[in-house]
């Protein structure tokens, strides 16, 4: 429900640099353990970003003891929520109010954000009562992951097994240049479950294509290393 700003796009980016389903700023994402660099942006990984968002919200709920304030802090940061509590005459250490108690002292965007969240929650829970049905998800419903331990371009996979590059990119949106930079650690490759065995059977062929598809990456990596 907090994905209003992203419109459910894992690649969504705001004008101020917030990225992904959960619209994390770079510093916030890194503080929550997400890898963010020129080749990998885990803010774009729906599963990892959602886990990070849950960790953040849990921390904020433990801080405020109220979900509406936790949601408000997601939008404007705990600093602004603390200021709103103080300006409302409360003390953050002992405050037991909610969003509506500090409403007029919050940033204007946040004043709209929490009610929008409530509306999205209502729509999700009671959509059938209003004759609203979900469209089928435009992605494979069953996926699995394989750990990759050497650099690989996604086109090495799409040119070898029966999966197109756009589907691969959609399932692995954290690889911003379609490169899995597994030089010092392993990275996951997400595939439709029915393609896992085909990948394993052709893994040697897929890896043998690295010199062709990673030529520019290898040259650039060598330059940076020097």
PDB file of C-alpha atoms in Angstrom:
ATOM      1  CA  UNK A   1       0.000   0.000   0.000  1.00  0.00           C
ATOM      2  CA  UNK A   2       2.953   2.330   0.436  1.00  0.00           C
ATOM      3  CA  UNK A   3       3.720   1.957  -3.273  1.00  0.00           C
ATOM      4  CA  UNK A   4       1.435   4.768  -4.439  1.00  0.00           C
ATOM      5  CA  UNK A   5       4.301   6.937  -5.664  1.00  0.00           C
ATOM      6  CA  UNK A   6       5.900   4.101  -7.638  1.00  0.00           C
ATOM      7  CA  UNK A   7       2.697   3.019  -9.401  1.00  0.00           C
ATOM      8  CA  UNK A   8       3.882  -0.547  -8.725  1.00  0.00           C
ATOM      9  CA  UNK A   9       6.871  -0.187 -11.065  1.00  0.00           C
ATOM     10  CA  UNK A  10      10.114  -1.687  -9.675  1.00  0.00           C
ATOM     11  CA  UNK A  11      12.059   0.800 -11.812  1.00  0.00           C
ATOM     12  CA  UNK A  12      10.149   3.910 -10.730  1.00  0.00           C
ATOM     13  CA  UNK A  13      12.365   6.905  -9.949  1.00  0.00           C
ATOM     14  CA  UNK A  14      11.300  10.224  -8.450  1.00  0.00           C
ATOM     15  CA  UNK A  15      12.754  13.622  -9.305  1.00  0.00           C
ATOM     16  CA  UNK A  16      14.698  13.621  -6.008  1.00  0.00           C
ATOM     17  CA  UNK A  17      16.289  10.189  -6.497  1.00  0.00           C
ATOM     18  CA  UNK A  18      13.890   7.848  -4.698  1.00  0.00           C
ATOM     19  CA  UNK A  19      13.807   4.509  -6.550  1.00  0.00           C
ATOM     20  CA  UNK A  20      11.830   1.280  -6.684  1.00  0.00           C
ATOM     21  CA  UNK A  21       8.468  -0.001  -5.482  1.00  0.00           C
ATOM     22  CA  UNK A  22       9.107   1.485  -2.056  1.00  0.00           C
ATOM     23  CA  UNK A  23      10.762   4.711  -3.257  1.00  0.00           C
ATOM     24  CA  UNK A  24      13.868   4.528  -1.075  1.00  0.00           C
ATOM     25  CA  UNK A  25      16.403   7.335  -1.170  1.00  0.00           C
ATOM     26  CA  UNK A  26      19.981   6.037  -1.675  1.00  0.00           C
ATOM     27  CA  UNK A  27      21.131   6.664   1.905  1.00  0.00           C
ATOM     28  CA  UNK A  28      18.013   5.066   3.394  1.00  0.00           C
ATOM     29  CA  UNK A  29      18.342   2.045   1.126  1.00  0.00           C
ATOM     30  CA  UNK A  30      21.978   1.515   2.042  1.00  0.00           C
ATOM     31  CA  UNK A  31      21.213   1.913   5.742  1.00  0.00           C
ATOM     32  CA  UNK A  32      18.654  -0.873   5.367  1.00  0.00           C
ATOM     33  CA  UNK A  33      21.235  -3.179   3.788  1.00  0.00           C
ATOM     34  CA  UNK A  34      20.399  -2.731   0.108  1.00  0.00           C
ATOM     35  CA  UNK A  35      23.273  -2.715  -2.384  1.00  0.00           C
ATOM     36  CA  UNK A  36      23.293   0.381  -4.587  1.00  0.00           C
ATOM     37  CA  UNK A  37      26.019   1.083  -7.157  1.00  0.00           C
ATOM     38  CA  UNK A  38      26.480   1.561 -10.888  1.00  0.00           C
ATOM     39  CA  UNK A  39      25.590  -2.061 -11.746  1.00  0.00           C
ATOM     40  CA  UNK A  40      23.248  -3.171  -8.969  1.00  0.00           C
ATOM     41  CA  UNK A  41      20.357  -1.311  -7.356  1.00  0.00           C
ATOM     42  CA  UNK A  42      18.533  -3.580  -4.947  1.00  0.00           C
ATOM     43  CA  UNK A  43      15.911  -0.893  -4.382  1.00  0.00           C
ATOM     44  CA  UNK A  44      14.542  -2.218  -7.691  1.00  0.00           C
ATOM     45  CA  UNK A  45      14.317  -5.801  -6.416  1.00  0.00           C
ATOM     46  CA  UNK A  46      10.691  -6.164  -5.239  1.00  0.00           C
ATOM     47  CA  UNK A  47      11.443  -8.897  -2.689  1.00  0.00           C
ATOM     48  CA  UNK A  48      14.540  -7.304  -1.137  1.00  0.00           C
ATOM     49  CA  UNK A  49      13.054  -3.809  -1.131  1.00  0.00           C
ATOM     50  CA  UNK A  50       9.834  -5.040   0.492  1.00  0.00           C
ATOM     51  CA  UNK A  51      11.784  -6.798   3.242  1.00  0.00           C
ATOM     52  CA  UNK A  52      13.734  -3.587   3.815  1.00  0.00           C
ATOM     53  CA  UNK A  53      10.500  -1.593   3.979  1.00  0.00           C
ATOM     54  CA  UNK A  54       9.113  -4.026   6.542  1.00  0.00           C
ATOM     55  CA  UNK A  55      12.255  -3.624   8.667  1.00  0.00           C
ATOM     56  CA  UNK A  56      11.925   0.152   8.483  1.00  0.00           C
ATOM     57  CA  UNK A  57       8.232   0.160   9.387  1.00  0.00           C
ATOM     58  CA  UNK A  58       8.811  -2.260  12.256  1.00  0.00           C
ATOM     59  CA  UNK A  59      11.520   0.040  13.650  1.00  0.00           C
ATOM     60  CA  UNK A  60       9.272   3.090  13.325  1.00  0.00           C
ATOM     61  CA  UNK A  61       6.352   1.298  14.977  1.00  0.00           C
ATOM     62  CA  UNK A  62       8.604   0.341  17.889  1.00  0.00           C
ATOM     63  CA  UNK A  63       9.609   4.011  18.110  1.00  0.00           C
ATOM     64  CA  UNK A  64       6.114   5.528  18.046  1.00  0.00           C
ATOM     65  CA  UNK A  65       3.819   2.689  19.095  1.00  0.00           C
ATOM     66  CA  UNK A  66       1.388   3.713  16.363  1.00  0.00           C
ATOM     67  CA  UNK A  67       1.111   2.574  12.752  1.00  0.00           C
ATOM     68  CA  UNK A  68      -0.209   5.880  11.385  1.00  0.00           C
ATOM     69  CA  UNK A  69       2.889   7.666  12.709  1.00  0.00           C
ATOM     70  CA  UNK A  70       5.112   4.870  11.393  1.00  0.00           C
ATOM     71  CA  UNK A  71       3.567   5.356   7.930  1.00  0.00           C
ATOM     72  CA  UNK A  72       3.958   9.136   8.207  1.00  0.00           C
ATOM     73  CA  UNK A  73       7.653   8.696   9.071  1.00  0.00           C
ATOM     74  CA  UNK A  74       8.041   6.523   5.970  1.00  0.00           C
ATOM     75  CA  UNK A  75       6.987   9.477   3.876  1.00  0.00           C
ATOM     76  CA  UNK A  76       8.706  12.405   5.578  1.00  0.00           C
ATOM     77  CA  UNK A  77      11.234  10.800   7.932  1.00  0.00           C
ATOM     78  CA  UNK A  78      11.202  10.432  11.721  1.00  0.00           C
ATOM     79  CA  UNK A  79      12.791  13.866  12.154  1.00  0.00           C
ATOM     80  CA  UNK A  80       9.734  15.626  10.732  1.00  0.00           C
ATOM     81  CA  UNK A  81       7.385  13.420  12.761  1.00  0.00           C
ATOM     82  CA  UNK A  82       9.316  14.281  15.931  1.00  0.00           C
ATOM     83  CA  UNK A  83       9.049  17.992  15.112  1.00  0.00           C
ATOM     84  CA  UNK A  84       5.310  17.629  14.548  1.00  0.00           C
ATOM     85  CA  UNK A  85       4.915  15.925  17.925  1.00  0.00           C
ATOM     86  CA  UNK A  86       6.872  18.691  19.663  1.00  0.00           C
ATOM     87  CA  UNK A  87       4.986  21.478  17.883  1.00  0.00           C
ATOM     88  CA  UNK A  88       1.727  19.809  18.889  1.00  0.00           C
ATOM     89  CA  UNK A  89       2.755  20.133  22.513  1.00  0.00           C
ATOM     90  CA  UNK A  90       3.770  16.507  22.978  1.00  0.00           C
ATOM     91  CA  UNK A  91       6.936  14.784  24.100  1.00  0.00           C
ATOM     92  CA  UNK A  92       8.281  12.121  21.773  1.00  0.00           C
ATOM     93  CA  UNK A  93       9.406   9.927  24.653  1.00  0.00           C
ATOM     94  CA  UNK A  94       5.923   9.738  26.178  1.00  0.00           C
ATOM     95  CA  UNK A  95       3.685  10.596  23.211  1.00  0.00           C
ATOM     96  CA  UNK A  96       0.813   8.138  22.741  1.00  0.00           C
ATOM     97  CA  UNK A  97      -1.169   9.959  20.056  1.00  0.00           C
ATOM     98  CA  UNK A  98      -1.500   9.257  16.343  1.00  0.00           C
ATOM     99  CA  UNK A  99      -1.266  10.916  12.932  1.00  0.00           C
ATOM    100  CA  UNK A 100      -4.407  12.978  13.423  1.00  0.00           C
ATOM    101  CA  UNK A 101      -3.067  14.512  16.642  1.00  0.00           C
ATOM    102  CA  UNK A 102      -0.079  16.021  14.799  1.00  0.00           C
ATOM    103  CA  UNK A 103      -1.713  16.434  11.375  1.00  0.00           C
ATOM    104  CA  UNK A 104      -1.393  20.225  11.068  1.00  0.00           C
ATOM    105  CA  UNK A 105       2.312  20.191  11.909  1.00  0.00           C
ATOM    106  CA  UNK A 106       3.336  17.616   9.316  1.00  0.00           C
ATOM    107  CA  UNK A 107       4.557  18.445   5.774  1.00  0.00           C
ATOM    108  CA  UNK A 108       1.641  18.899   3.360  1.00  0.00           C
ATOM    109  CA  UNK A 109       2.621  15.847   1.295  1.00  0.00           C
ATOM    110  CA  UNK A 110       2.525  13.643   4.389  1.00  0.00           C
ATOM    111  CA  UNK A 111      -0.919  14.965   5.334  1.00  0.00           C
ATOM    112  CA  UNK A 112      -2.199  13.443   2.110  1.00  0.00           C
ATOM    113  CA  UNK A 113       0.033  10.376   2.154  1.00  0.00           C
ATOM    114  CA  UNK A 114      -1.427   8.637   5.210  1.00  0.00           C
ATOM    115  CA  UNK A 115      -5.090   9.045   4.109  1.00  0.00           C
ATOM    116  CA  UNK A 116      -4.080   7.693   0.679  1.00  0.00           C
ATOM    117  CA  UNK A 117      -2.556   4.706   2.430  1.00  0.00           C
ATOM    118  CA  UNK A 118      -5.802   4.169   4.324  1.00  0.00           C
ATOM    119  CA  UNK A 119      -7.759   4.400   1.069  1.00  0.00           C
ATOM    120  CA  UNK A 120      -5.477   1.856  -0.598  1.00  0.00           C
ATOM    121  CA  UNK A 121      -5.862  -0.461   2.387  1.00  0.00           C
ATOM    122  CA  UNK A 122      -9.648  -0.183   2.200  1.00  0.00           C
ATOM    123  CA  UNK A 123      -9.669  -0.806  -1.560  1.00  0.00           C
ATOM    124  CA  UNK A 124      -7.460  -3.865  -1.147  1.00  0.00           C
ATOM    125  CA  UNK A 125      -9.655  -5.352   1.605  1.00  0.00           C
ATOM    126  CA  UNK A 126     -13.109  -4.476   0.224  1.00  0.00           C
ATOM    127  CA  UNK A 127     -12.686  -4.249  -3.547  1.00  0.00           C
ATOM    128  CA  UNK A 128     -15.152  -7.076  -4.204  1.00  0.00           C
ATOM    129  CA  UNK A 129     -17.901  -5.174  -2.386  1.00  0.00           C
ATOM    130  CA  UNK A 130     -17.551  -2.453  -5.036  1.00  0.00           C
ATOM    131  CA  UNK A 131     -17.364  -4.789  -8.034  1.00  0.00           C
ATOM    132  CA  UNK A 132     -13.634  -4.235  -8.569  1.00  0.00           C
ATOM    133  CA  UNK A 133     -11.542  -7.210  -9.680  1.00  0.00           C
ATOM    134  CA  UNK A 134      -7.796  -7.544 -10.159  1.00  0.00           C
ATOM    135  CA  UNK A 135      -6.230  -7.975 -13.578  1.00  0.00           C
ATOM    136  CA  UNK A 136      -4.066 -11.102 -13.970  1.00  0.00           C
ATOM    137  CA  UNK A 137      -0.438 -10.432 -13.060  1.00  0.00           C
ATOM    138  CA  UNK A 138       1.666  -9.814 -16.229  1.00  0.00           C
ATOM    139  CA  UNK A 139       4.577 -11.876 -14.885  1.00  0.00           C
ATOM    140  CA  UNK A 140       5.238 -15.596 -14.375  1.00  0.00           C
ATOM    141  CA  UNK A 141       3.457 -16.518 -11.164  1.00  0.00           C
ATOM    142  CA  UNK A 142       6.016 -19.172 -10.205  1.00  0.00           C
ATOM    143  CA  UNK A 143       9.694 -18.253 -10.267  1.00  0.00           C
ATOM    144  CA  UNK A 144      12.885 -19.641  -8.793  1.00  0.00           C
ATOM    145  CA  UNK A 145      16.432 -18.381  -8.385  1.00  0.00           C
ATOM    146  CA  UNK A 146      19.869 -19.677  -9.270  1.00  0.00           C
ATOM    147  CA  UNK A 147      22.979 -18.266  -7.645  1.00  0.00           C
ATOM    148  CA  UNK A 148      25.519 -16.927 -10.156  1.00  0.00           C
ATOM    149  CA  UNK A 149      29.182 -16.883  -9.114  1.00  0.00           C
ATOM    150  CA  UNK A 150      30.805 -15.300 -12.168  1.00  0.00           C
ATOM    151  CA  UNK A 151      30.013 -12.183 -14.228  1.00  0.00           C
ATOM    152  CA  UNK A 152      27.172 -12.722 -16.660  1.00  0.00           C
ATOM    153  CA  UNK A 153      25.124 -10.628 -19.068  1.00  0.00           C
ATOM    154  CA  UNK A 154      21.408 -11.427 -19.170  1.00  0.00           C
ATOM    155  CA  UNK A 155      21.620 -11.795 -22.945  1.00  0.00           C
ATOM    156  CA  UNK A 156      23.893 -14.800 -22.433  1.00  0.00           C
ATOM    157  CA  UNK A 157      20.837 -16.477 -20.951  1.00  0.00           C
ATOM    158  CA  UNK A 158      18.167 -15.170 -23.322  1.00  0.00           C
ATOM    159  CA  UNK A 159      20.226 -16.124 -26.383  1.00  0.00           C
ATOM    160  CA  UNK A 160      20.601 -19.694 -25.138  1.00  0.00           C
ATOM    161  CA  UNK A 161      17.381 -20.832 -23.492  1.00  0.00           C
ATOM    162  CA  UNK A 162      13.725 -20.154 -24.269  1.00  0.00           C
ATOM    163  CA  UNK A 163      13.224 -16.840 -22.476  1.00  0.00           C
ATOM    164  CA  UNK A 164      13.265 -13.371 -23.995  1.00  0.00           C
ATOM    165  CA  UNK A 165      15.493 -10.587 -22.696  1.00  0.00           C
ATOM    166  CA  UNK A 166      12.586  -8.335 -21.679  1.00  0.00           C
ATOM    167  CA  UNK A 167      11.165 -11.021 -19.402  1.00  0.00           C
ATOM    168  CA  UNK A 168      14.620 -11.550 -17.892  1.00  0.00           C
ATOM    169  CA  UNK A 169      14.984  -7.833 -17.242  1.00  0.00           C
ATOM    170  CA  UNK A 170      11.506  -7.699 -15.690  1.00  0.00           C
ATOM    171  CA  UNK A 171      12.347 -10.572 -13.331  1.00  0.00           C
ATOM    172  CA  UNK A 172      15.784  -9.137 -12.461  1.00  0.00           C
ATOM    173  CA  UNK A 173      15.263  -5.352 -12.363  1.00  0.00           C
ATOM    174  CA  UNK A 174      18.082  -4.761  -9.856  1.00  0.00           C
ATOM    175  CA  UNK A 175      20.720  -5.300 -12.576  1.00  0.00           C
ATOM    176  CA  UNK A 176      20.651  -1.827 -14.067  1.00  0.00           C
ATOM    177  CA  UNK A 177      22.850  -2.625 -17.092  1.00  0.00           C
ATOM    178  CA  UNK A 178      21.663  -6.243 -17.484  1.00  0.00           C
ATOM    179  CA  UNK A 179      24.974  -7.419 -16.012  1.00  0.00           C
ATOM    180  CA  UNK A 180      25.293  -9.669 -12.962  1.00  0.00           C
ATOM    181  CA  UNK A 181      28.660  -8.511 -11.507  1.00  0.00           C
ATOM    182  CA  UNK A 182      29.465 -11.686  -9.594  1.00  0.00           C
ATOM    183  CA  UNK A 183      33.204 -11.100  -9.216  1.00  0.00           C
ATOM    184  CA  UNK A 184      33.630 -11.275  -5.434  1.00  0.00           C
ATOM    185  CA  UNK A 185      30.303 -12.770  -4.318  1.00  0.00           C
ATOM    186  CA  UNK A 186      27.327 -14.668  -5.709  1.00  0.00           C
ATOM    187  CA  UNK A 187      24.186 -12.952  -7.009  1.00  0.00           C
ATOM    188  CA  UNK A 188      20.715 -14.392  -7.693  1.00  0.00           C
ATOM    189  CA  UNK A 189      19.282 -14.858 -11.164  1.00  0.00           C
ATOM    190  CA  UNK A 190      15.489 -15.128 -11.155  1.00  0.00           C
ATOM    191  CA  UNK A 191      13.879 -17.304 -13.819  1.00  0.00           C
ATOM    192  CA  UNK A 192      10.407 -18.717 -14.463  1.00  0.00           C
ATOM    193  CA  UNK A 193      10.302 -22.040 -12.616  1.00  0.00           C
ATOM    194  CA  UNK A 194       9.761 -23.974 -15.853  1.00  0.00           C
ATOM    195  CA  UNK A 195      13.077 -22.632 -17.219  1.00  0.00           C
ATOM    196  CA  UNK A 196      15.311 -23.703 -14.329  1.00  0.00           C
ATOM    197  CA  UNK A 197      16.106 -27.182 -15.640  1.00  0.00           C
ATOM    198  CA  UNK A 198      16.737 -25.780 -19.133  1.00  0.00           C
ATOM    199  CA  UNK A 199      19.171 -23.262 -17.642  1.00  0.00           C
ATOM    200  CA  UNK A 200      21.049 -25.969 -15.713  1.00  0.00           C
ATOM    201  CA  UNK A 201      21.296 -28.161 -18.807  1.00  0.00           C
ATOM    202  CA  UNK A 202      22.775 -25.266 -20.815  1.00  0.00           C
ATOM    203  CA  UNK A 203      24.826 -23.563 -18.101  1.00  0.00           C
ATOM    204  CA  UNK A 204      28.187 -24.377 -19.705  1.00  0.00           C
ATOM    205  CA  UNK A 205      27.055 -22.883 -23.026  1.00  0.00           C
ATOM    206  CA  UNK A 206      25.697 -19.792 -21.278  1.00  0.00           C
ATOM    207  CA  UNK A 207      28.978 -19.195 -19.455  1.00  0.00           C
ATOM    208  CA  UNK A 208      30.998 -19.766 -22.638  1.00  0.00           C
ATOM    209  CA  UNK A 209      29.393 -16.647 -24.148  1.00  0.00           C
ATOM    210  CA  UNK A 210      30.834 -14.280 -21.540  1.00  0.00           C
ATOM    211  CA  UNK A 211      33.678 -12.989 -23.699  1.00  0.00           C
ATOM    212  CA  UNK A 212      31.237 -11.869 -26.393  1.00  0.00           C
ATOM    213  CA  UNK A 213      28.610 -10.244 -24.182  1.00  0.00           C
ATOM    214  CA  UNK A 214      30.871  -8.882 -21.432  1.00  0.00           C
ATOM    215  CA  UNK A 215      33.684  -7.500 -23.579  1.00  0.00           C
ATOM    216  CA  UNK A 216      32.902  -3.842 -22.825  1.00  0.00           C
ATOM    217  CA  UNK A 217      32.277  -4.571 -19.149  1.00  0.00           C
ATOM    218  CA  UNK A 218      35.581  -6.435 -18.758  1.00  0.00           C
ATOM    219  CA  UNK A 219      37.536  -3.637 -20.451  1.00  0.00           C
ATOM    220  CA  UNK A 220      35.870  -1.001 -18.267  1.00  0.00           C
ATOM    221  CA  UNK A 221      36.446  -3.094 -15.116  1.00  0.00           C
ATOM    222  CA  UNK A 222      40.143  -3.400 -15.961  1.00  0.00           C
ATOM    223  CA  UNK A 223      40.405   0.345 -16.493  1.00  0.00           C
ATOM    224  CA  UNK A 224      38.756   1.041 -13.123  1.00  0.00           C
ATOM    225  CA  UNK A 225      40.992  -1.532 -11.428  1.00  0.00           C
ATOM    226  CA  UNK A 226      44.141   0.131 -12.795  1.00  0.00           C
TER     227      UNK A 226
END
